[in-house]
Amino acid sequence: MAKNIFVFCEQRDGQIQNVALELLGVARELAEKTGEKVNAVLLGHGVTDKADELIAHGADTVYVVDHENLEKFVTEPYAQAMTHIARKYEPSVILFGATSIGRDLAPRLSARLRTGLTADCTKLEMDEEGNLFMTRPAFGGNLFATIICPDHRPQMSTVRPGVMKKLEADPARVGEVVAESVEWDASKFAVTVLEEVKAEKGEANIEDAKILVSCGRGVKNLESAHELASKIKGSAVSSSRTLVDAGLMDHERQVGQTGKTVRPEAYLAFGISGAIQHLAGMEESEFIVAVNTDKNAPIFKVANLGIVADAEAVFKNLNKLL
Ligand SMILES: Cc1cc2nc3c(=O)[nH]c(=O)nc-3n(C[C@H](O)[C@H](O)[C@H](O)COP(=O)(O)OP(=O)(O)OC[C@H]3O[C@@H](n4cnc5c(N)ncnc54)[C@H](O)[C@@H]3O)c2cc1C
């Protein structure tokens, strides 16, 4: 019988990705409903020592496939390793991050296991019978759909990075590490990674930044925002959709329902009105500062600190001060 919640714990260059820890956090909440275990799956080469980090963040057992075929992410070997784990342990649920890797791998696995997959979820809930309720934006973000998979197991879902909360690491947590070996079918390995060329590093990814300087239509001079971000360690510039639609900002930097969900320590919103689709991506930030010329702007309802002022004037003062 299918049981236990499995989390595909993505690593890149041996670094466990934040989304993996967030998924372990939500998996623990789900597991409380049914008393099931939370198990991590760690794939890669030379990564076994990372298993302790996963246990500290909530995994009961970590299944590790540590093999040179998994040195770099390539869909087929990763799919074979995940299929091996899924067939052997018959999980009731498998969760993936909705990253480029998770979005590639999860559909392959769901097809091989003949089960469903709900992509890009923003909320997960479970009932006592172990049915997973997977909620995701639908119809361009105009409504939320809750999807179930009652007839097949495992129930599979990709979850947006930044939406779920990871648990504080507890180094005293005890768990089991199980080394798995896979019978590879190398005849299916049609792709080989010859070289990896990394994009030049600009500002931090907005999901990883501790502080976001976020700009909306009310910001007339984006240079001021970039200058401020360059002065605050661990910060990056993000934006509302209007600037993305206007071609002034990359979609990678859009916060909101059809952009990214962020949870920084501080979210500084300059000239952003606070439309519901924007709030959906940032209202879980730890501390929100809003700067807006309109004292009735909805953003002030979620702000911890509101400043009714011209964005450019505030940028100027802060850039002078820092
Ligand atoms: C299906 C759907 C999905 C969407 N997804 C997203 C999404 O992911 N992310 C997103 O952001 N939006 C999204 N939107 C769009 C959203 O509804 C809003 O239109 C958008 O967020 C508004 O952006 P804004 O706050 O920059 O602009 P506006 O709403 O035009 O607000 C500009 C604000 O700037 C203030 N202002 C003007 N001048 C100044 C100044 N000099 N100094 C300070 N403040 C000033 C104004 O008072 C105003 O409050 C979506 C919409 C739909 C229908």
mmCIF file of C-alpha atoms and ligand atoms in Angstrom:
data_model
loop_
_atom_site.group_PDB
_atom_site.id
_atom_site.type_symbol
_atom_site.label_atom_id
_atom_site.label_comp_id
_atom_site.label_asym_id
_atom_site.label_seq_id
_atom_site.Cartn_x
_atom_site.Cartn_y
_atom_site.Cartn_z
ATOM 1 C CA MET A 1 0.000 0.000 0.000
ATOM 2 C CA ALA A 2 1.244 3.475 -0.871
ATOM 3 C CA LYS A 3 2.522 5.333 2.151
ATOM 4 C CA ASN A 4 4.764 8.182 3.317
ATOM 5 C CA ILE A 5 5.510 11.573 1.846
ATOM 6 C CA PHE A 6 8.604 11.779 -0.333
ATOM 7 C CA VAL A 7 10.370 15.003 -1.239
ATOM 8 C CA PHE A 8 12.752 15.292 -4.181
ATOM 9 C CA CYS A 9 15.503 17.373 -2.583
ATOM 10 C CA GLU A 10 17.129 19.347 -5.355
ATOM 11 C CA GLN A 11 20.825 20.136 -5.114
ATOM 12 C CA ARG A 12 22.910 22.150 -7.535
ATOM 13 C CA ASP A 13 26.695 21.843 -7.431
ATOM 14 C CA GLY A 14 26.257 20.035 -4.118
ATOM 15 C CA GLN A 15 24.207 22.860 -2.545
ATOM 16 C CA ILE A 16 20.801 21.855 -1.260
ATOM 17 C CA GLN A 17 18.302 24.305 -2.754
ATOM 18 C CA ASN A 18 16.047 26.334 -0.479
ATOM 19 C CA VAL A 19 12.947 24.926 -2.119
ATOM 20 C CA ALA A 20 13.914 21.420 -0.931
ATOM 21 C CA LEU A 21 13.957 22.602 2.670
ATOM 22 C CA GLU A 22 10.647 24.437 2.187
ATOM 23 C CA LEU A 23 9.092 21.221 0.841
ATOM 24 C CA LEU A 24 10.342 19.256 3.844
ATOM 25 C CA GLY A 25 8.648 21.904 6.020
ATOM 26 C CA VAL A 26 5.247 21.522 4.348
ATOM 27 C CA ALA A 27 5.658 17.724 4.161
ATOM 28 C CA ARG A 28 6.017 17.630 7.957
ATOM 29 C CA GLU A 29 2.737 19.563 8.325
ATOM 30 C CA LEU A 30 0.969 17.176 5.925
ATOM 31 C CA ALA A 31 2.423 14.115 7.637
ATOM 32 C CA GLU A 32 0.956 15.212 10.967
ATOM 33 C CA LYS A 33 -2.536 14.534 9.577
ATOM 34 C CA THR A 34 -1.840 10.906 8.752
ATOM 35 C CA GLY A 35 1.091 9.974 10.957
ATOM 36 C CA GLU A 36 3.160 9.131 7.888
ATOM 37 C CA LYS A 37 6.898 9.614 7.545
ATOM 38 C CA VAL A 38 8.646 12.373 5.619
ATOM 39 C CA ASN A 39 11.349 10.946 3.405
ATOM 40 C CA ALA A 40 13.851 12.853 1.319
ATOM 41 C CA VAL A 41 15.329 11.723 -1.979
ATOM 42 C CA LEU A 42 18.810 13.053 -2.683
ATOM 43 C CA LEU A 43 20.306 12.458 -6.130
ATOM 44 C CA GLY A 44 23.773 13.508 -7.290
ATOM 45 C CA HIS A 45 27.443 12.604 -7.161
ATOM 46 C CA GLY A 46 29.470 13.183 -4.000
ATOM 47 C CA VAL A 47 26.390 14.474 -2.189
ATOM 48 C CA THR A 48 25.822 11.859 0.534
ATOM 49 C CA ASP A 49 27.202 14.179 3.233
ATOM 50 C CA LYS A 50 24.317 16.585 2.539
ATOM 51 C CA ALA A 51 21.807 14.087 3.946
ATOM 52 C CA ASP A 52 22.303 15.415 7.502
ATOM 53 C CA GLU A 53 21.096 18.858 6.421
ATOM 54 C CA LEU A 54 17.869 17.277 5.181
ATOM 55 C CA ILE A 55 17.374 15.378 8.430
ATOM 56 C CA ALA A 56 17.967 18.581 10.411
ATOM 57 C CA HIS A 57 15.206 20.235 8.349
ATOM 58 C CA GLY A 58 12.623 17.508 8.908
ATOM 59 C CA ALA A 59 13.415 14.343 6.920
ATOM 60 C CA ASP A 60 12.983 11.008 8.735
ATOM 61 C CA THR A 61 14.838 8.974 6.124
ATOM 62 C CA VAL A 62 17.026 10.177 3.286
ATOM 63 C CA TYR A 63 17.304 7.867 0.274
ATOM 64 C CA VAL A 64 20.502 8.727 -1.539
ATOM 65 C CA VAL A 65 21.527 7.744 -5.041
ATOM 66 C CA ASP A 66 25.135 8.930 -5.233
ATOM 67 C CA HIS A 67 26.440 8.054 -8.693
ATOM 68 C CA GLU A 68 28.521 9.618 -11.469
ATOM 69 C CA ASN A 69 25.493 9.374 -13.817
ATOM 70 C CA LEU A 70 23.903 12.023 -11.606
ATOM 71 C CA GLU A 71 26.832 14.452 -11.524
ATOM 72 C CA LYS A 72 24.896 17.054 -13.541
ATOM 73 C CA PHE A 73 21.154 17.159 -13.981
ATOM 74 C CA VAL A 74 20.137 15.258 -17.098
ATOM 75 C CA THR A 75 16.516 14.193 -17.327
ATOM 76 C CA GLU A 76 16.849 10.483 -18.162
ATOM 77 C CA PRO A 77 19.264 9.304 -15.438
ATOM 78 C CA TYR A 78 17.449 11.393 -12.835
ATOM 79 C CA ALA A 79 14.107 9.981 -14.035
ATOM 80 C CA GLN A 80 15.482 6.431 -13.794
ATOM 81 C CA ALA A 81 16.725 7.048 -10.248
ATOM 82 C CA MET A 82 13.406 8.569 -9.131
ATOM 83 C CA THR A 83 11.437 5.766 -10.794
ATOM 84 C CA HIS A 84 13.558 3.207 -8.916
ATOM 85 C CA ILE A 85 12.803 4.911 -5.571
ATOM 86 C CA ALA A 86 9.098 5.349 -6.319
ATOM 87 C CA ARG A 87 8.578 1.740 -7.446
ATOM 88 C CA LYS A 88 10.540 0.327 -4.513
ATOM 89 C CA TYR A 89 8.966 2.379 -1.702
ATOM 90 C CA GLU A 90 5.518 3.229 -3.164
ATOM 91 C CA PRO A 91 5.106 6.714 -1.675
ATOM 92 C CA SER A 92 1.628 8.170 -1.207
ATOM 93 C CA VAL A 93 2.921 11.632 -2.161
ATOM 94 C CA ILE A 94 5.974 12.941 -4.036
ATOM 95 C CA LEU A 95 6.753 16.665 -3.979
ATOM 96 C CA PHE A 96 9.119 18.594 -6.267
ATOM 97 C CA GLY A 97 10.115 22.246 -6.433
ATOM 98 C CA ALA A 98 8.580 24.048 -9.422
ATOM 99 C CA THR A 99 12.084 24.875 -10.651
ATOM 100 C CA SER A 100 13.474 24.181 -14.109
ATOM 101 C CA ILE A 101 14.699 20.805 -12.797
ATOM 102 C CA GLY A 102 11.482 19.900 -10.953
ATOM 103 C CA ARG A 103 9.331 20.954 -13.899
ATOM 104 C CA ASP A 104 11.370 18.724 -16.182
ATOM 105 C CA LEU A 105 11.657 15.689 -13.929
ATOM 106 C CA ALA A 106 8.226 15.462 -12.286
ATOM 107 C CA PRO A 107 6.184 14.976 -15.516
ATOM 108 C CA ARG A 108 8.579 12.211 -16.687
ATOM 109 C CA LEU A 109 8.095 10.403 -13.422
ATOM 110 C CA SER A 110 4.330 10.836 -13.304
ATOM 111 C CA ALA A 111 4.056 9.407 -16.847
ATOM 112 C CA ARG A 112 6.215 6.399 -15.918
ATOM 113 C CA LEU A 113 4.171 5.776 -12.773
ATOM 114 C CA ARG A 114 0.867 6.342 -14.607
ATOM 115 C CA THR A 115 -0.339 8.904 -12.096
ATOM 116 C CA GLY A 116 -1.331 12.569 -12.129
ATOM 117 C CA LEU A 117 0.759 15.660 -11.477
ATOM 118 C CA THR A 118 -0.426 19.076 -10.348
ATOM 119 C CA ALA A 119 2.083 21.697 -11.393
ATOM 120 C CA ASP A 120 3.019 24.978 -9.759
ATOM 121 C CA CYS A 121 1.055 24.616 -6.524
ATOM 122 C CA THR A 122 0.827 27.440 -4.015
ATOM 123 C CA LYS A 123 -0.998 25.537 -1.263
ATOM 124 C CA LEU A 124 -1.100 21.900 -0.106
ATOM 125 C CA GLU A 125 -3.478 20.363 2.428
ATOM 126 C CA MET A 126 -4.183 16.794 3.477
ATOM 127 C CA ASP A 127 -7.132 15.015 5.057
ATOM 128 C CA GLU A 128 -6.967 12.142 7.571
ATOM 129 C CA GLU A 129 -7.364 9.591 4.750
ATOM 130 C CA GLY A 130 -4.208 10.883 3.092
ATOM 131 C CA ASN A 131 -5.889 12.663 0.166
ATOM 132 C CA LEU A 132 -3.803 15.606 -0.959
ATOM 133 C CA PHE A 133 -5.568 18.843 -1.916
ATOM 134 C CA MET A 134 -3.306 20.683 -4.347
ATOM 135 C CA THR A 135 -4.153 24.318 -5.018
ATOM 136 C CA ARG A 136 -2.717 26.354 -7.868
ATOM 137 C CA PRO A 137 -3.594 29.522 -9.793
ATOM 138 C CA ALA A 138 -5.676 28.817 -12.898
ATOM 139 C CA PHE A 139 -6.978 30.799 -15.891
ATOM 140 C CA GLY A 140 -4.069 33.241 -15.874
ATOM 141 C CA GLY A 141 -4.247 33.695 -12.120
ATOM 142 C CA ASN A 142 -7.892 34.828 -12.051
ATOM 143 C CA LEU A 143 -8.964 31.964 -9.803
ATOM 144 C CA PHE A 144 -7.478 29.186 -7.712
ATOM 145 C CA ALA A 145 -8.191 25.545 -8.527
ATOM 146 C CA THR A 146 -7.905 22.776 -5.944
ATOM 147 C CA ILE A 147 -7.026 19.489 -7.595
ATOM 148 C CA ILE A 148 -7.152 15.967 -6.153
ATOM 149 C CA CYS A 149 -5.830 12.649 -7.397
ATOM 150 C CA PRO A 150 -8.201 10.136 -5.759
ATOM 151 C CA ASP A 151 -7.665 7.076 -7.966
ATOM 152 C CA HIS A 152 -3.921 6.886 -8.391
ATOM 153 C CA ARG A 153 -0.836 6.873 -6.225
ATOM 154 C CA PRO A 154 1.523 8.567 -5.718
ATOM 155 C CA GLN A 155 -0.117 11.974 -5.621
ATOM 156 C CA MET A 156 2.407 14.273 -7.259
ATOM 157 C CA SER A 157 2.899 17.976 -7.192
ATOM 158 C CA THR A 158 5.429 20.659 -8.038
ATOM 159 C CA VAL A 159 5.406 23.571 -5.606
ATOM 160 C CA ARG A 160 6.545 27.118 -6.226
ATOM 161 C CA PRO A 161 9.776 28.120 -4.507
ATOM 162 C CA GLY A 162 9.301 30.655 -1.727
ATOM 163 C CA VAL A 163 5.699 29.723 -0.926
ATOM 164 C CA MET A 164 6.180 27.180 1.863
ATOM 165 C CA LYS A 165 8.078 27.807 5.063
ATOM 166 C CA LYS A 166 11.135 25.746 5.930
ATOM 167 C CA LEU A 167 11.657 24.556 9.493
ATOM 168 C CA GLU A 168 14.508 25.876 11.584
ATOM 169 C CA ALA A 169 17.420 23.448 11.290
ATOM 170 C CA ASP A 170 17.637 21.157 14.321
ATOM 171 C CA PRO A 171 21.067 19.470 14.257
ATOM 172 C CA ALA A 172 19.931 17.157 17.090
ATOM 173 C CA ARG A 173 17.215 15.565 14.900
ATOM 174 C CA VAL A 174 17.886 11.912 14.199
ATOM 175 C CA GLY A 175 17.158 10.190 10.912
ATOM 176 C CA GLU A 176 18.271 7.354 8.715
ATOM 177 C CA VAL A 177 20.384 7.581 5.556
ATOM 178 C CA VAL A 178 19.837 4.787 3.042
ATOM 179 C CA ALA A 179 22.175 4.359 0.066
ATOM 180 C CA GLU A 180 20.292 3.146 -3.003
ATOM 181 C CA SER A 181 21.731 1.582 -6.116
ATOM 182 C CA VAL A 182 19.927 1.805 -9.420
ATOM 183 C CA GLU A 183 20.029 -0.640 -12.335
ATOM 184 C CA TRP A 184 20.718 1.901 -15.062
ATOM 185 C CA ASP A 185 19.460 1.473 -18.599
ATOM 186 C CA ALA A 186 22.276 3.390 -20.293
ATOM 187 C CA SER A 187 20.814 2.655 -23.739
ATOM 188 C CA LYS A 188 18.276 5.408 -22.966
ATOM 189 C CA PHE A 189 20.932 8.023 -22.139
ATOM 190 C CA ALA A 190 20.660 10.131 -25.285
ATOM 191 C CA VAL A 191 21.957 13.389 -23.811
ATOM 192 C CA THR A 192 25.425 14.158 -22.463
ATOM 193 C CA VAL A 193 26.450 17.430 -20.857
ATOM 194 C CA LEU A 194 29.695 18.499 -22.557
ATOM 195 C CA GLU A 195 30.170 21.890 -20.977
ATOM 196 C CA GLU A 196 28.385 24.180 -18.578
ATOM 197 C CA VAL A 197 28.486 27.928 -19.168
ATOM 198 C CA LYS A 198 27.200 29.965 -16.257
ATOM 199 C CA ALA A 199 25.351 33.225 -16.872
ATOM 200 C CA GLU A 200 27.217 36.227 -15.538
ATOM 201 C CA LYS A 201 26.164 36.962 -12.011
ATOM 202 C CA GLY A 202 24.239 40.183 -11.685
ATOM 203 C CA GLU A 203 22.013 40.985 -8.753
ATOM 204 C CA ALA A 204 20.879 38.116 -6.537
ATOM 205 C CA ASN A 205 17.932 35.976 -7.539
ATOM 206 C CA ILE A 206 14.880 37.671 -6.001
ATOM 207 C CA GLU A 207 13.818 34.484 -4.192
ATOM 208 C CA ASP A 208 17.182 34.334 -2.398
ATOM 209 C CA ALA A 209 17.590 38.041 -1.586
ATOM 210 C CA LYS A 210 17.222 39.020 2.065
ATOM 211 C CA ILE A 211 16.013 42.493 1.149
ATOM 212 C CA LEU A 212 14.033 43.430 -1.950
ATOM 213 C CA VAL A 213 13.875 46.917 -3.373
ATOM 214 C CA SER A 214 10.672 46.498 -5.338
ATOM 215 C CA CYS A 215 9.446 49.009 -7.903
ATOM 216 C CA GLY A 216 6.052 49.739 -9.398
ATOM 217 C CA ARG A 217 4.629 52.199 -11.895
ATOM 218 C CA GLY A 218 5.253 55.061 -9.452
ATOM 219 C CA VAL A 219 9.027 54.671 -9.830
ATOM 220 C CA LYS A 220 10.236 56.886 -12.614
ATOM 221 C CA ASN A 221 13.968 56.273 -12.254
ATOM 222 C CA LEU A 222 14.960 52.624 -11.911
ATOM 223 C CA GLU A 223 18.633 53.599 -11.652
ATOM 224 C CA SER A 224 17.906 54.956 -8.160
ATOM 225 C CA ALA A 225 16.492 51.566 -7.147
ATOM 226 C CA HIS A 226 19.537 49.685 -8.491
ATOM 227 C CA GLU A 227 21.820 52.147 -6.715
ATOM 228 C CA LEU A 228 20.025 51.515 -3.413
ATOM 229 C CA ALA A 229 20.172 47.735 -3.893
ATOM 230 C CA SER A 230 23.890 47.915 -4.630
ATOM 231 C CA LYS A 231 24.390 49.606 -1.246
ATOM 232 C CA ILE A 232 22.465 47.046 0.810
ATOM 233 C CA LYS A 233 24.185 43.688 1.219
ATOM 234 C CA GLY A 234 22.032 40.706 0.199
ATOM 235 C CA SER A 235 19.498 42.817 -1.642
ATOM 236 C CA ALA A 236 18.079 42.777 -5.165
ATOM 237 C CA VAL A 237 15.621 44.756 -7.263
ATOM 238 C CA SER A 238 12.223 43.266 -8.000
ATOM 239 C CA SER A 239 9.086 44.764 -9.509
ATOM 240 C CA SER A 240 5.374 44.669 -10.073
ATOM 241 C CA ARG A 241 4.013 43.408 -13.358
ATOM 242 C CA THR A 242 3.522 46.848 -14.877
ATOM 243 C CA LEU A 243 7.271 47.349 -15.292
ATOM 244 C CA VAL A 244 7.666 43.883 -16.789
ATOM 245 C CA ASP A 245 4.828 44.520 -19.249
ATOM 246 C CA ALA A 246 6.467 47.843 -20.137
ATOM 247 C CA GLY A 247 9.707 45.988 -20.944
ATOM 248 C CA LEU A 248 11.614 47.811 -18.191
ATOM 249 C CA MET A 249 12.208 44.753 -16.006
ATOM 250 C CA ASP A 250 12.939 41.108 -16.693
ATOM 251 C CA HIS A 251 10.102 38.670 -15.933
ATOM 252 C CA GLU A 252 12.548 36.884 -13.592
ATOM 253 C CA ARG A 253 12.173 39.907 -11.290
ATOM 254 C CA GLN A 254 8.350 40.044 -11.226
ATOM 255 C CA VAL A 255 6.680 39.454 -7.883
ATOM 256 C CA GLY A 256 3.110 38.187 -7.733
ATOM 257 C CA GLN A 257 0.608 35.641 -8.829
ATOM 258 C CA THR A 258 2.026 35.321 -12.330
ATOM 259 C CA GLY A 259 5.556 36.075 -11.161
ATOM 260 C CA LYS A 260 7.520 34.794 -8.201
ATOM 261 C CA THR A 261 6.552 34.357 -4.586
ATOM 262 C CA VAL A 262 9.069 35.918 -2.228
ATOM 263 C CA ARG A 263 9.522 35.947 1.520
ATOM 264 C CA PRO A 264 12.452 38.291 2.228
ATOM 265 C CA GLU A 265 13.389 39.709 5.615
ATOM 266 C CA ALA A 266 12.410 43.142 4.291
ATOM 267 C CA TYR A 267 10.308 44.074 1.257
ATOM 268 C CA LEU A 268 10.630 47.727 0.298
ATOM 269 C CA ALA A 269 7.745 48.590 -2.047
ATOM 270 C CA PHE A 270 8.247 51.825 -3.979
ATOM 271 C CA GLY A 271 5.349 53.170 -6.061
ATOM 272 C CA ILE A 272 3.419 49.890 -5.956
ATOM 273 C CA SER A 273 -0.349 50.193 -5.420
ATOM 274 C CA GLY A 274 -0.789 46.755 -3.810
ATOM 275 C CA ALA A 275 -3.112 44.968 -6.243
ATOM 276 C CA ILE A 276 -4.253 41.569 -4.964
ATOM 277 C CA GLN A 277 -2.188 39.769 -7.622
ATOM 278 C CA HIS A 278 0.933 41.558 -6.389
ATOM 279 C CA LEU A 279 0.184 40.970 -2.702
ATOM 280 C CA ALA A 280 -0.157 37.232 -3.408
ATOM 281 C CA GLY A 281 3.567 37.140 -4.109
ATOM 282 C CA MET A 282 4.931 39.183 -1.199
ATOM 283 C CA GLU A 283 2.555 39.480 1.743
ATOM 284 C CA GLU A 284 4.416 36.777 3.683
ATOM 285 C CA SER A 285 7.547 38.975 3.770
ATOM 286 C CA GLU A 286 8.814 39.440 7.313
ATOM 287 C CA PHE A 287 8.785 43.247 7.258
ATOM 288 C CA ILE A 288 7.124 45.422 4.622
ATOM 289 C CA VAL A 289 7.889 49.080 3.988
ATOM 290 C CA ALA A 290 5.691 50.901 1.458
ATOM 291 C CA VAL A 291 6.426 54.238 -0.163
ATOM 292 C CA ASN A 292 3.515 55.733 -2.069
ATOM 293 C CA THR A 293 2.181 59.219 -2.798
ATOM 294 C CA ASP A 294 -1.404 58.006 -2.285
ATOM 295 C CA LYS A 295 -2.172 57.553 1.404
ATOM 296 C CA ASN A 296 -5.109 55.288 0.512
ATOM 297 C CA ALA A 297 -3.044 52.863 -1.589
ATOM 298 C CA PRO A 298 -3.943 49.254 -0.625
ATOM 299 C CA ILE A 299 -0.261 48.373 -0.122
ATOM 300 C CA PHE A 300 -0.408 50.293 3.186
ATOM 301 C CA LYS A 301 -2.854 47.667 4.543
ATOM 302 C CA VAL A 302 -0.107 45.009 4.517
ATOM 303 C CA ALA A 303 2.804 47.341 5.320
ATOM 304 C CA ASN A 304 4.524 47.375 8.705
ATOM 305 C CA LEU A 305 5.796 50.836 7.910
ATOM 306 C CA GLY A 306 4.132 53.245 5.480
ATOM 307 C CA ILE A 307 5.720 56.373 4.035
ATOM 308 C CA VAL A 308 3.488 58.758 2.099
ATOM 309 C CA ALA A 309 6.070 60.358 -0.142
ATOM 310 C CA ASP A 310 7.503 60.568 -3.611
ATOM 311 C CA ALA A 311 9.547 57.429 -4.365
ATOM 312 C CA GLU A 312 12.383 59.336 -6.000
ATOM 313 C CA ALA A 313 12.757 61.643 -2.998
ATOM 314 C CA VAL A 314 13.049 58.642 -0.645
ATOM 315 C CA PHE A 315 15.573 56.934 -2.959
ATOM 316 C CA LYS A 316 17.636 60.128 -3.061
ATOM 317 C CA ASN A 317 17.732 60.442 0.726
ATOM 318 C CA LEU A 318 18.536 56.778 1.319
ATOM 319 C CA ASN A 319 21.240 56.732 -1.362
ATOM 320 C CA LYS A 320 22.805 59.797 0.233
ATOM 321 C CA LEU A 321 22.647 58.251 3.713
ATOM 322 C CA LEU A 322 24.061 54.809 2.847
HETATM 323 C C1 LIG B 1 -4.486 37.550 -14.025
HETATM 324 C C2 LIG B 1 -3.614 38.644 -13.522
HETATM 325 C C3 LIG B 1 -2.378 38.346 -12.999
HETATM 326 C C4 LIG B 1 -1.541 39.365 -12.512
HETATM 327 N N1 LIG B 1 -0.327 39.055 -11.985
HETATM 328 C C5 LIG B 1 0.409 40.048 -11.425
HETATM 329 C C6 LIG B 1 1.654 39.751 -10.800
HETATM 330 O O1 LIG B 1 2.136 38.616 -10.768
HETATM 331 N N2 LIG B 1 2.342 40.765 -10.235
HETATM 332 C C7 LIG B 1 1.890 42.071 -10.231
HETATM 333 O O2 LIG B 1 2.566 42.948 -9.686
HETATM 334 N N3 LIG B 1 0.727 42.351 -10.852
HETATM 335 C C8 LIG B 1 -0.005 41.404 -11.455
HETATM 336 N N4 LIG B 1 -1.155 41.713 -12.084
HETATM 337 C C9 LIG B 1 -1.460 43.148 -12.295
HETATM 338 C C10 LIG B 1 -2.095 43.810 -11.088
HETATM 339 O O3 LIG B 1 -3.475 43.626 -11.116
HETATM 340 C C11 LIG B 1 -1.778 45.312 -11.065
HETATM 341 O O4 LIG B 1 -2.227 45.883 -12.280
HETATM 342 C C12 LIG B 1 -0.315 45.633 -10.901
HETATM 343 O O5 LIG B 1 0.224 44.944 -9.793
HETATM 344 C C13 LIG B 1 -0.174 47.136 -10.651
HETATM 345 O O6 LIG B 1 1.192 47.460 -10.633
HETATM 346 P P1 LIG B 1 1.672 48.787 -9.925
HETATM 347 O O7 LIG B 1 1.331 48.741 -8.492
HETATM 348 O O8 LIG B 1 3.111 48.944 -10.290
HETATM 349 O O9 LIG B 1 0.909 49.924 -10.708
HETATM 350 P P2 LIG B 1 -0.342 50.809 -10.308
HETATM 351 O O10 LIG B 1 -1.472 49.981 -9.834
HETATM 352 O O11 LIG B 1 -0.588 51.726 -11.436
HETATM 353 O O12 LIG B 1 0.175 51.630 -9.035
HETATM 354 C C14 LIG B 1 1.162 52.589 -9.074
HETATM 355 C C15 LIG B 1 1.252 53.198 -7.678
HETATM 356 O O13 LIG B 1 2.311 54.122 -7.638
HETATM 357 C C16 LIG B 1 1.900 55.231 -6.860
HETATM 358 N N5 LIG B 1 2.700 56.378 -7.294
HETATM 359 C C17 LIG B 1 2.555 57.126 -8.411
HETATM 360 N N6 LIG B 1 3.529 58.060 -8.476
HETATM 361 C C18 LIG B 1 4.317 57.871 -7.388
HETATM 362 C C19 LIG B 1 5.507 58.487 -6.904
HETATM 363 N N7 LIG B 1 6.071 59.492 -7.571
HETATM 364 N N8 LIG B 1 6.052 58.017 -5.754
HETATM 365 C C20 LIG B 1 5.484 56.999 -5.041
HETATM 366 N N9 LIG B 1 4.357 56.391 -5.466
HETATM 367 C C21 LIG B 1 3.781 56.806 -6.618
HETATM 368 C C22 LIG B 1 0.421 55.370 -7.142
HETATM 369 O O14 LIG B 1 -0.231 56.073 -6.071
HETATM 370 C C23 LIG B 1 -0.003 53.910 -7.232
HETATM 371 O O15 LIG B 1 -0.428 53.427 -5.984
HETATM 372 C C24 LIG B 1 -1.986 40.708 -12.574
HETATM 373 C C25 LIG B 1 -3.249 41.007 -13.099
HETATM 374 C C26 LIG B 1 -4.051 39.986 -13.578
HETATM 375 C C27 LIG B 1 -5.410 40.320 -14.128
#
